[in-house]
Amino acid sequence: MKRGLRLHRQDNCIVMLDDVRRGEAVAYDGGSVIANADVDLGHKLSIEAIAIGEKIRKYGASIGSATAAIAPGDHIHTHNLKSDYIVGFHH
Amino acid sequence: MQGYVRQDGKLGIRNTVQVVFLVECAHHVAKRIAESFTADVQYFGFPGCYPSDYGHRLVRNLCTHANVGAVLLVSLGCENFDRNRLHQEIRQSGRPCETLVIQETGGTAPSIAEGCRRVREMLATIAATPRRAMTFGDLIIGTVCGGSDGTSGITGNPAVGRAFDRLLADNAICMFEESGELIGCEPHMMARAADESVRRDIDAAMSKARDYYSTMGLGSFSNGNAVGGLTTLEEKSLGAYAKSGDGKISGVIRPTEIPTKPGLYLMDVVPDGEPRFGYPNICDTSEIVELIATGCHIVLFTTGRGSVIGSVIAPVIKVCNNPQTYARLSDDMDINAGRIISEGATLDDVADDILRAIENTASGMPTKAEKLGHVEFVLTYKDFDYGKACCR
């Protein structure tokens, strides 16, 4: 059962189709990765090693730049990804 | 689908009387009049006392919407809204219109009583509105997303895009909006422009959106978006953009500029000039109101986190993107697009659901929001340079 969705072959992240727990394997079209954190439905998981400043790609397009080194299986979110345009609101 | 034939040629899918306050001071009287009747009588209005070209245009278009049969204007008496001009514009559309001035009618209680009397007459008049069969080609359909999350861009939004592609094939008018939530999609969107001038209009609208939100210092991105897995504005944009489907973009319009030819239109909702009254749209309802004021018979509202809203005048069909949200809020949702994730349904399966819901709603079946009595409305100040050509 695939629990992750790779939206484009150039993407370096997948979208979770389910809530997964740290240590669980997440299969997606083209591979599998072990989650390094609890990651909920709709959130993103890295499937590649990504260096600081590198673009995160989803839908085959950039969704911003990495602000920390990211390992395969890491949760990608506000702690390691920022917009190349305008900040959003989170609290 | 059987439409209500208006004298100005519009075809409505609802037959309502609207009670319209022209300043917040007349809100209570308008509300009490409308609430004395069933759901066919609704109320909305413009809260401000200062005149507003945008506000006047929106109220005028809402009063002459296809789904509106007659209008009762409720004025306090001393506000700056040009009630006589509005009254004439509504009459010119062939709709019965009456104006009630509270200061000239003896205050609150006599105005409510007199308003109710006039609305009863209007209901009797519009009950005789002729009907005729309508097709998707007679419809204007808008789409908006609210409470987006990481599921939105992979379920309901692309499914609405598929539904749009099919509506366009049937010669409908479709519109998507909120240029501030399309930041990051500019090159792809411009490549879909029907011609060079549309490409330039998209470029100009998007450049304005980037400048506006940069000046405000915050993009259109909420805490709920982040909780639901979205991290950046451009990521949210790519998911929102999927609602527009694959069709070529026939033009860029501003609120109240109703397209006359079938096709897909981008609504530029970001005010012209320097930021003056805050955010372009203070909440999802202001976007829905603009779509309805631009002629939409139905608004397709996709939501991940779970919005419960509806609207006055035009039905809102809620498409729930997230299967976990659907499980919690199914009484509020018309379409379960989350079954793409939970049951392996395809985008085309959900597009079928959406088209069926449009057909049922246009045939008179109430949406979930209508059943629950949702009649949200908000209208704030905004400025557009309507003298400058834009609509095509």
Short mmCIF file of C-alpha atoms in Angstrom, two decimals:
data_model
loop_
_atom_site.label_atom_id
_atom_site.label_comp_id
_atom_site.label_asym_id
_atom_site.label_seq_id
_atom_site.Cartn_x
_atom_site.Cartn_y
_atom_site.Cartn_z
CA MET A 1 0.00 0.00 0.00
CA LYS A 2 1.49 3.34 -1.08
CA ARG A 3 1.43 5.88 1.73
CA GLY A 4 3.28 8.61 -0.12
CA LEU A 5 2.65 10.33 -3.43
CA ARG A 6 5.45 11.59 -5.68
CA LEU A 7 3.64 14.16 -7.82
CA HIS A 8 6.40 14.57 -10.44
CA ARG A 9 9.47 12.56 -11.38
CA GLN A 10 11.73 15.56 -10.62
CA ASP A 11 10.34 16.00 -7.10
CA ASN A 12 12.63 15.55 -4.09
CA CYS A 13 9.71 15.20 -1.69
CA ILE A 14 6.53 13.13 -1.43
CA VAL A 15 3.10 14.02 -0.01
CA MET A 16 1.80 11.80 2.78
CA LEU A 17 -1.47 9.98 2.02
CA ASP A 18 -1.77 8.83 5.62
CA ASP A 19 -0.43 9.71 9.10
CA VAL A 20 2.89 7.85 9.58
CA ARG A 21 4.99 7.31 12.69
CA ARG A 22 8.76 7.72 13.05
CA GLY A 23 10.60 4.58 11.87
CA GLU A 24 7.82 3.38 9.54
CA ALA A 25 8.54 2.64 5.89
CA VAL A 26 6.70 4.83 3.39
CA ALA A 27 6.27 3.34 -0.07
CA TYR A 28 5.67 5.60 -3.04
CA ASP A 29 5.67 5.22 -6.80
CA GLY A 30 9.39 4.66 -7.50
CA GLY A 31 10.73 3.77 -4.07
CA SER A 32 10.41 3.66 -0.32
CA VAL A 33 11.82 5.75 2.52
CA ILE A 34 11.92 5.41 6.32
CA ALA A 35 10.21 8.33 8.09
CA ASN A 36 12.55 10.11 10.55
CA ALA A 37 9.62 11.75 12.35
CA ASP A 38 5.86 11.45 12.84
CA VAL A 39 4.37 13.01 9.71
CA ASP A 40 0.66 13.63 9.15
CA LEU A 41 -1.56 13.37 6.08
CA GLY A 42 -0.86 16.15 3.59
CA HIS A 43 2.62 16.88 4.94
CA LYS A 44 5.88 16.35 3.02
CA LEU A 45 8.66 13.82 3.45
CA SER A 46 12.07 14.17 1.81
CA ILE A 47 13.19 11.36 -0.51
CA GLU A 48 16.67 12.76 -1.24
CA ALA A 49 19.57 14.40 0.58
CA ILE A 50 19.02 18.14 0.14
CA ALA A 51 21.66 20.79 0.94
CA ILE A 52 21.01 24.23 2.45
CA GLY A 53 19.86 26.63 -0.28
CA GLU A 54 18.70 23.88 -2.63
CA LYS A 55 15.18 24.08 -4.02
CA ILE A 56 12.46 21.78 -2.71
CA ARG A 57 10.51 20.49 -5.72
CA LYS A 58 6.83 19.45 -5.62
CA TYR A 59 4.46 19.22 -8.64
CA GLY A 60 7.72 19.43 -10.64
CA ALA A 61 8.09 23.06 -9.50
CA SER A 62 10.08 24.83 -6.80
CA ILE A 63 8.16 25.50 -3.59
CA GLY A 64 11.06 27.33 -1.89
CA SER A 65 14.60 26.81 -0.56
CA ALA A 66 15.99 24.54 2.14
CA THR A 67 17.15 26.43 5.24
CA ALA A 68 18.84 23.36 6.79
CA ALA A 69 20.44 20.17 5.49
CA ILE A 70 17.69 17.62 4.86
CA ALA A 71 18.17 13.83 4.85
CA PRO A 72 15.96 11.26 3.08
CA GLY A 73 12.98 10.54 5.36
CA ASP A 74 13.01 13.98 7.05
CA HIS A 75 9.80 15.91 7.51
CA ILE A 76 9.99 18.99 5.26
CA HIS A 77 8.18 21.94 6.77
CA THR A 78 8.64 25.43 8.22
CA HIS A 79 11.74 24.37 10.20
CA ASN A 80 13.78 23.58 7.07
CA LEU A 81 12.01 25.22 4.10
CA LYS A 82 11.28 28.87 3.35
CA SER A 83 9.44 30.68 0.58
CA ASP A 84 11.42 32.39 -2.18
CA TYR A 85 8.61 34.96 -2.33
CA ILE A 86 6.76 36.15 0.76
CA VAL A 87 6.51 34.89 4.33
CA GLY A 88 3.32 33.28 5.58
CA PHE A 89 1.69 33.38 8.99
CA HIS A 90 2.33 30.62 11.51
CA HIS A 91 2.22 30.58 15.29
CA MET B 1 -32.13 22.34 -15.20
CA GLN B 2 -34.89 24.98 -15.38
CA GLY B 3 -33.80 28.60 -15.17
CA TYR B 4 -35.78 31.63 -13.99
CA VAL B 5 -35.92 34.00 -16.97
CA ARG B 6 -35.17 37.61 -16.00
CA GLN B 7 -36.23 40.59 -18.10
CA ASP B 8 -32.57 41.50 -18.71
CA GLY B 9 -32.02 38.09 -20.30
CA LYS B 10 -30.25 36.46 -17.36
CA LEU B 11 -31.19 32.92 -16.33
CA GLY B 12 -31.28 32.29 -12.60
CA ILE B 13 -31.14 29.03 -10.66
CA ARG B 14 -32.75 30.56 -7.53
CA ASN B 15 -35.62 33.04 -7.27
CA THR B 16 -34.87 35.28 -4.31
CA VAL B 17 -35.91 38.62 -2.87
CA GLN B 18 -32.92 40.52 -1.49
CA VAL B 19 -33.28 43.03 1.34
CA VAL B 20 -30.27 45.32 1.05
CA PHE B 21 -28.97 47.71 3.70
CA LEU B 22 -27.01 50.66 2.31
CA VAL B 23 -25.06 51.39 5.50
CA GLU B 24 -24.47 49.38 8.69
CA CYS B 25 -27.01 51.63 10.46
CA ALA B 26 -29.77 50.01 8.36
CA HIS B 27 -28.47 46.45 8.90
CA HIS B 28 -30.77 45.54 11.78
CA VAL B 29 -33.96 46.64 10.00
CA ALA B 30 -32.94 44.73 6.84
CA LYS B 31 -32.09 41.63 8.85
CA ARG B 32 -35.39 41.67 10.76
CA ILE B 33 -37.37 42.06 7.54
CA ALA B 34 -35.57 39.19 5.79
CA GLU B 35 -35.72 36.91 8.80
CA SER B 36 -39.51 37.24 8.90
CA PHE B 37 -39.62 35.08 5.76
CA THR B 38 -38.25 31.75 4.50
CA ALA B 39 -34.90 31.17 2.79
CA ASP B 40 -36.09 32.80 -0.46
CA VAL B 41 -35.75 36.19 1.24
CA GLN B 42 -32.16 37.07 2.15
CA TYR B 43 -30.30 40.19 3.21
CA PHE B 44 -26.88 41.70 2.66
CA GLY B 45 -25.48 45.21 2.37
CA PHE B 46 -22.63 47.65 2.37
CA PRO B 47 -21.51 48.64 5.87
CA GLY B 48 -19.56 51.81 5.18
CA CYS B 49 -20.91 55.36 5.15
CA TYR B 50 -18.24 56.79 2.85
CA PRO B 51 -18.99 56.42 -0.86
CA SER B 52 -17.16 53.67 -2.76
CA ASP B 53 -17.19 53.03 -6.49
CA TYR B 54 -16.23 49.40 -5.88
CA GLY B 55 -18.91 49.03 -3.18
CA HIS B 56 -21.58 50.49 -5.46
CA ARG B 57 -20.58 48.23 -8.35
CA LEU B 58 -20.67 45.14 -6.15
CA VAL B 59 -24.04 45.95 -4.61
CA ARG B 60 -25.49 46.82 -8.04
CA ASN B 61 -24.29 43.55 -9.56
CA LEU B 62 -25.53 41.53 -6.60
CA CYS B 63 -28.97 43.20 -6.80
CA THR B 64 -29.18 42.42 -10.52
CA HIS B 65 -27.76 38.88 -10.23
CA ALA B 66 -29.52 36.14 -12.19
CA ASN B 67 -30.70 34.53 -8.93
CA VAL B 68 -32.38 37.72 -7.72
CA GLY B 69 -36.02 38.41 -8.62
CA ALA B 70 -36.71 41.58 -6.65
CA VAL B 71 -34.95 43.96 -4.27
CA LEU B 72 -35.91 46.03 -1.25
CA LEU B 73 -33.31 48.70 -0.49
CA VAL B 74 -33.12 49.78 3.15
CA SER B 75 -31.53 53.17 3.71
CA LEU B 76 -31.04 54.94 7.02
CA GLY B 77 -31.41 58.21 5.12
CA CYS B 78 -28.22 60.18 5.70
CA GLU B 79 -25.57 57.74 4.39
CA ASN B 80 -23.48 58.56 1.33
CA PHE B 81 -24.52 55.52 -0.75
CA ASP B 82 -26.29 56.81 -3.89
CA ARG B 83 -29.57 54.97 -3.30
CA ASN B 84 -31.45 56.73 -6.09
CA ARG B 85 -28.88 55.69 -8.71
CA LEU B 86 -28.90 52.11 -7.41
CA HIS B 87 -32.71 52.06 -7.38
CA GLN B 88 -32.77 53.18 -11.05
CA GLU B 89 -30.13 50.64 -12.08
CA ILE B 90 -32.14 47.79 -10.52
CA ARG B 91 -35.39 49.02 -12.13
CA GLN B 92 -33.60 49.26 -15.50
CA SER B 93 -32.73 45.55 -15.18
CA GLY B 94 -36.48 44.85 -15.10
CA ARG B 95 -36.51 43.76 -11.45
CA PRO B 96 -39.10 45.13 -9.02
CA CYS B 97 -37.28 47.44 -6.59
CA GLU B 98 -38.49 49.51 -3.66
CA THR B 99 -36.56 51.83 -1.37
CA LEU B 100 -37.37 52.15 2.32
CA VAL B 101 -35.83 55.12 4.18
CA ILE B 102 -35.84 54.49 7.91
CA GLN B 103 -35.64 58.19 8.86
CA GLU B 104 -38.73 58.86 6.73
CA THR B 105 -40.70 55.80 7.83
CA GLY B 106 -40.89 56.45 11.56
CA GLY B 107 -37.87 54.47 12.74
CA THR B 108 -37.17 50.81 13.37
CA ALA B 109 -40.53 49.12 14.06
CA PRO B 110 -42.59 50.91 11.38
CA SER B 111 -39.79 50.31 8.84
CA ILE B 112 -39.71 46.58 9.59
CA ALA B 113 -43.52 46.38 9.26
CA GLU B 114 -43.54 48.38 6.02
CA GLY B 115 -40.59 46.38 4.65
CA CYS B 116 -42.36 43.08 5.35
CA ARG B 117 -45.47 44.33 3.57
CA ARG B 118 -43.44 45.22 0.47
CA VAL B 119 -41.51 41.95 0.48
CA ARG B 120 -44.81 40.01 0.59
CA GLU B 121 -45.88 41.85 -2.56
CA MET B 122 -42.55 41.14 -4.24
CA LEU B 123 -42.77 37.42 -3.42
CA ALA B 124 -46.19 37.31 -5.07
CA THR B 125 -44.80 39.11 -8.14
CA ILE B 126 -41.71 36.91 -8.63
CA ALA B 127 -43.69 33.70 -8.12
CA ALA B 128 -44.88 34.25 -11.70
CA THR B 129 -41.33 34.40 -13.13
CA PRO B 130 -41.21 32.35 -16.36
CA ARG B 131 -38.94 29.29 -16.55
CA ARG B 132 -36.97 27.74 -19.35
CA ALA B 133 -34.61 24.79 -19.74
CA MET B 134 -30.95 25.58 -19.26
CA THR B 135 -27.67 23.78 -19.97
CA PHE B 136 -24.13 24.05 -18.62
CA GLY B 137 -23.55 26.59 -21.40
CA ASP B 138 -25.93 29.00 -19.59
CA LEU B 139 -23.96 28.84 -16.36
CA ILE B 140 -21.21 30.95 -14.85
CA ILE B 141 -19.24 28.89 -12.33
CA GLY B 142 -16.57 30.24 -10.01
CA THR B 143 -14.11 28.46 -7.79
CA VAL B 144 -12.34 29.41 -4.60
CA CYS B 145 -10.38 27.47 -1.99
CA GLY B 146 -10.30 28.04 1.73
CA GLY B 147 -8.64 26.30 4.65
CA SER B 148 -6.25 24.66 2.19
CA ASP B 149 -3.93 21.91 3.37
CA GLY B 150 -1.53 19.39 1.87
CA THR B 151 -4.39 17.34 0.43
CA SER B 152 -5.99 20.25 -1.47
CA GLY B 153 -3.54 20.23 -4.36
CA ILE B 154 -3.85 16.47 -4.96
CA THR B 155 -7.63 15.87 -4.61
CA GLY B 156 -10.38 18.51 -4.81
CA ASN B 157 -8.44 21.27 -6.57
CA PRO B 158 -7.32 19.23 -9.60
CA ALA B 159 -10.76 17.55 -9.64
CA VAL B 160 -12.40 20.99 -9.93
CA GLY B 161 -9.88 21.66 -12.72
CA ARG B 162 -11.14 18.56 -14.56
CA ALA B 163 -14.75 19.69 -14.02
CA PHE B 164 -13.82 23.14 -15.40
CA ASP B 165 -12.31 21.55 -18.52
CA ARG B 166 -15.59 19.75 -19.14
CA LEU B 167 -17.76 22.82 -18.40
CA LEU B 168 -15.66 24.84 -20.87
CA ALA B 169 -16.20 22.15 -23.52
CA ASP B 170 -19.95 22.79 -22.96
CA ASN B 171 -19.45 26.56 -23.46
CA ALA B 172 -19.83 27.61 -19.83
CA ILE B 173 -18.07 30.63 -18.32
CA CYS B 174 -15.65 29.57 -15.58
CA MET B 175 -13.58 31.78 -13.32
CA PHE B 176 -10.80 31.35 -10.79
CA GLU B 177 -9.32 34.11 -8.68
CA GLU B 178 -7.07 35.35 -5.89
CA SER B 179 -3.94 36.29 -7.78
CA GLY B 180 -2.16 36.55 -4.42
CA GLU B 181 -2.63 32.79 -4.07
CA LEU B 182 -1.23 32.12 -7.54
CA ILE B 183 2.17 33.68 -6.84
CA GLY B 184 4.77 31.25 -8.16
CA CYS B 185 2.57 30.00 -11.04
CA GLU B 186 3.14 33.00 -13.34
CA PRO B 187 5.13 31.41 -16.19
CA HIS B 188 2.78 28.43 -16.48
CA MET B 189 -0.30 30.64 -16.35
CA MET B 190 1.05 33.04 -18.98
CA ALA B 191 1.76 30.08 -21.27
CA ARG B 192 -1.99 29.31 -21.15
CA ALA B 193 -3.06 32.81 -22.24
CA ALA B 194 -5.37 32.85 -25.26
CA ASP B 195 -3.36 35.64 -26.87
CA GLU B 196 -0.57 38.12 -26.28
CA SER B 197 -2.75 40.78 -24.65
CA VAL B 198 -4.14 38.26 -22.13
CA ARG B 199 -0.57 37.16 -21.44
CA ARG B 200 0.33 40.79 -20.65
CA ASP B 201 -2.76 41.19 -18.45
CA ILE B 202 -1.82 38.07 -16.45
CA ASP B 203 1.73 39.38 -16.07
CA ALA B 204 0.46 42.78 -14.86
CA ALA B 205 -2.07 41.27 -12.42
CA MET B 206 0.53 38.94 -10.93
CA SER B 207 3.15 41.65 -10.64
CA LYS B 208 0.61 43.79 -8.76
CA ALA B 209 -0.22 40.86 -6.45
CA ARG B 210 3.45 40.28 -5.60
CA ASP B 211 4.01 44.00 -4.89
CA TYR B 212 0.84 44.32 -2.82
CA TYR B 213 1.52 41.35 -0.56
CA SER B 214 5.21 42.28 -0.23
CA THR B 215 4.17 45.74 0.97
CA MET B 216 1.73 44.20 3.46
CA GLY B 217 4.67 42.08 4.66
CA LEU B 218 2.71 38.84 4.71
CA GLY B 219 1.44 36.53 2.01
CA SER B 220 -2.00 34.94 1.90
CA PHE B 221 -0.95 32.02 4.04
CA SER B 222 -2.55 31.06 7.34
CA ASN B 223 -1.51 29.11 10.37
CA GLY B 224 -4.08 26.45 9.41
CA ASN B 225 -2.37 26.00 6.05
CA ALA B 226 0.86 25.15 7.87
CA VAL B 227 -0.80 22.79 10.35
CA GLY B 228 -2.23 20.98 7.34
CA GLY B 229 1.19 20.43 5.78
CA LEU B 230 1.66 23.42 3.49
CA THR B 231 4.93 25.26 4.09
CA THR B 232 5.26 28.10 1.59
CA LEU B 233 3.04 30.46 -0.37
CA GLU B 234 4.28 29.11 -3.71
CA GLU B 235 3.45 25.57 -2.58
CA LYS B 236 -0.08 26.67 -1.63
CA SER B 237 -0.32 28.51 -4.96
CA LEU B 238 0.57 25.45 -7.04
CA GLY B 239 -2.18 23.50 -5.31
CA ALA B 240 -4.72 26.33 -5.69
CA TYR B 241 -3.80 26.82 -9.34
CA ALA B 242 -4.86 23.22 -10.09
CA LYS B 243 -8.50 24.40 -9.76
CA SER B 244 -8.17 26.20 -13.10
CA GLY B 245 -7.73 22.98 -15.09
CA ASP B 246 -5.97 22.86 -18.45
CA GLY B 247 -8.06 25.23 -20.56
CA LYS B 248 -6.64 28.31 -22.21
CA ILE B 249 -7.19 31.51 -20.22
CA SER B 250 -9.52 33.77 -22.20
CA GLY B 251 -9.08 36.93 -20.17
CA VAL B 252 -8.32 38.74 -16.92
CA ILE B 253 -11.34 40.36 -15.26
CA ARG B 254 -11.86 42.50 -12.16
CA PRO B 255 -14.73 42.00 -9.71
CA THR B 256 -18.10 42.95 -11.32
CA GLU B 257 -16.76 42.64 -14.91
CA ILE B 258 -19.04 39.85 -16.11
CA PRO B 259 -17.57 38.03 -19.15
CA THR B 260 -19.84 37.95 -22.17
CA LYS B 261 -18.16 35.07 -24.01
CA PRO B 262 -17.69 31.47 -22.86
CA GLY B 263 -14.25 30.65 -21.55
CA LEU B 264 -11.96 30.54 -18.54
CA TYR B 265 -11.19 33.83 -16.79
CA LEU B 266 -8.75 34.86 -14.08
CA MET B 267 -10.22 37.39 -11.67
CA ASP B 268 -7.72 40.00 -10.51
CA VAL B 269 -8.85 40.70 -6.95
CA VAL B 270 -5.89 42.81 -5.80
CA PRO B 271 -6.75 46.53 -5.55
CA ASP B 272 -4.99 49.02 -7.81
CA GLY B 273 -2.76 51.67 -6.26
CA GLU B 274 -1.04 51.68 -2.89
CA PRO B 275 -2.43 49.37 -0.18
CA ARG B 276 -5.11 51.37 1.62
CA PHE B 277 -7.63 49.22 3.43
CA GLY B 278 -5.55 46.20 4.34
CA TYR B 279 -5.63 42.81 2.67
CA PRO B 280 -7.21 42.35 -0.74
CA ASN B 281 -9.61 39.81 0.71
CA ILE B 282 -10.09 39.68 4.44
CA CYS B 283 -11.58 36.17 4.39
CA ASP B 284 -12.97 33.51 2.03
CA THR B 285 -16.43 35.10 2.05
CA SER B 286 -15.16 38.31 0.45
CA GLU B 287 -13.80 36.20 -2.44
CA ILE B 288 -17.11 34.35 -2.81
CA VAL B 289 -19.02 37.65 -2.82
CA GLU B 290 -16.79 39.00 -5.60
CA LEU B 291 -17.32 35.88 -7.70
CA ILE B 292 -21.10 36.14 -7.27
CA ALA B 293 -21.00 39.87 -8.08
CA THR B 294 -19.26 38.85 -11.30
CA GLY B 295 -22.17 36.67 -12.27
CA CYS B 296 -21.41 33.24 -10.80
CA HIS B 297 -24.54 31.10 -10.42
CA ILE B 298 -22.64 28.61 -8.27
CA VAL B 299 -19.32 28.73 -6.43
CA LEU B 300 -17.23 25.57 -6.03
CA PHE B 301 -15.44 25.93 -2.71
CA THR B 302 -12.66 23.42 -2.06
CA THR B 303 -11.47 23.00 1.51
CA GLY B 304 -8.91 20.83 3.28
CA ARG B 305 -9.10 21.96 6.89
CA GLY B 306 -12.89 22.18 6.60
CA SER B 307 -14.90 25.35 6.02
CA VAL B 308 -18.64 25.36 6.73
CA ILE B 309 -19.66 28.58 4.95
CA GLY B 310 -22.27 29.29 2.29
CA SER B 311 -23.46 32.59 0.83
CA VAL B 312 -26.41 34.78 0.03
CA ILE B 313 -27.69 34.86 -3.59
CA ALA B 314 -25.74 31.93 -5.07
CA PRO B 315 -25.28 28.38 -3.77
CA VAL B 316 -21.82 27.30 -2.60
CA ILE B 317 -20.91 23.66 -3.30
CA LYS B 318 -18.30 22.51 -0.82
CA VAL B 319 -15.68 20.07 -2.05
CA CYS B 320 -13.82 18.46 0.85
CA ASN B 321 -10.22 17.61 -0.04
CA ASN B 322 -9.15 15.77 3.08
CA PRO B 323 -10.70 12.38 4.00
CA GLN B 324 -10.03 12.95 7.73
CA THR B 325 -11.85 16.29 7.57
CA TYR B 326 -14.70 14.72 5.64
CA ALA B 327 -15.15 12.11 8.36
CA ARG B 328 -15.48 14.91 10.93
CA LEU B 329 -17.59 17.40 8.92
CA SER B 330 -19.54 15.34 6.39
CA ASP B 331 -22.84 17.12 7.22
CA ASP B 332 -21.29 20.31 5.86
CA MET B 333 -19.69 18.83 2.74
CA ASP B 334 -21.32 18.26 -0.65
CA ILE B 335 -18.45 16.34 -2.26
CA ASN B 336 -15.92 13.95 -0.74
CA ALA B 337 -12.83 14.54 -2.88
CA GLY B 338 -10.78 12.93 -0.11
CA ARG B 339 -11.94 9.55 -1.44
CA ILE B 340 -9.15 9.98 -4.00
CA ILE B 341 -6.84 9.30 -1.04
CA SER B 342 -9.00 7.00 1.11
CA GLU B 343 -10.65 4.88 -1.61
CA GLY B 344 -8.40 5.26 -4.64
CA ALA B 345 -11.02 7.19 -6.62
CA THR B 346 -9.71 9.07 -9.68
CA LEU B 347 -9.78 12.80 -10.36
CA ASP B 348 -12.34 12.10 -13.10
CA ASP B 349 -14.58 10.21 -10.62
CA VAL B 350 -14.65 13.30 -8.40
CA ALA B 351 -15.08 15.62 -11.41
CA ASP B 352 -18.19 13.51 -12.24
CA ASP B 353 -19.43 14.07 -8.66
CA ILE B 354 -18.86 17.82 -9.05
CA LEU B 355 -20.71 18.07 -12.37
CA ARG B 356 -23.60 16.05 -10.93
CA ALA B 357 -23.72 18.38 -7.92
CA ILE B 358 -23.77 21.41 -10.23
CA GLU B 359 -26.64 19.92 -12.20
CA ASN B 360 -28.60 19.04 -9.05
CA THR B 361 -27.97 22.43 -7.46
CA ALA B 362 -28.93 24.28 -10.65
CA SER B 363 -32.11 22.17 -10.69
CA GLY B 364 -33.10 23.56 -7.31
CA MET B 365 -31.72 20.96 -4.90
CA PRO B 366 -30.31 22.78 -1.86
CA THR B 367 -26.61 22.48 -1.06
CA LYS B 368 -25.49 21.44 2.42
CA ALA B 369 -24.82 25.09 3.30
CA GLU B 370 -28.28 26.13 2.07
CA LYS B 371 -29.91 23.36 4.14
CA LEU B 372 -28.02 24.55 7.20
CA GLY B 373 -29.06 28.17 6.61
CA HIS B 374 -25.62 29.61 5.81
CA VAL B 375 -25.93 33.10 4.30
CA GLU B 376 -22.50 34.58 5.00
CA PHE B 377 -21.74 37.95 3.47
CA VAL B 378 -18.95 40.50 3.79
CA LEU B 379 -18.12 43.57 1.73
CA THR B 380 -15.29 45.96 2.50
CA TYR B 381 -13.65 48.94 0.83
CA LYS B 382 -11.37 48.36 -2.16
CA ASP B 383 -10.23 50.44 -5.10
CA PHE B 384 -9.89 49.41 -8.72
CA ASP B 385 -8.99 51.63 -11.62
CA TYR B 386 -12.12 50.67 -13.56
CA GLY B 387 -11.38 53.38 -16.12
CA LYS B 388 -8.46 51.28 -17.35
CA ALA B 389 -9.39 48.58 -19.87
CA CYS B 390 -9.09 45.06 -18.54
CA CYS B 391 -12.18 43.00 -19.16
CA ARG B 392 -12.57 41.16 -22.44
#
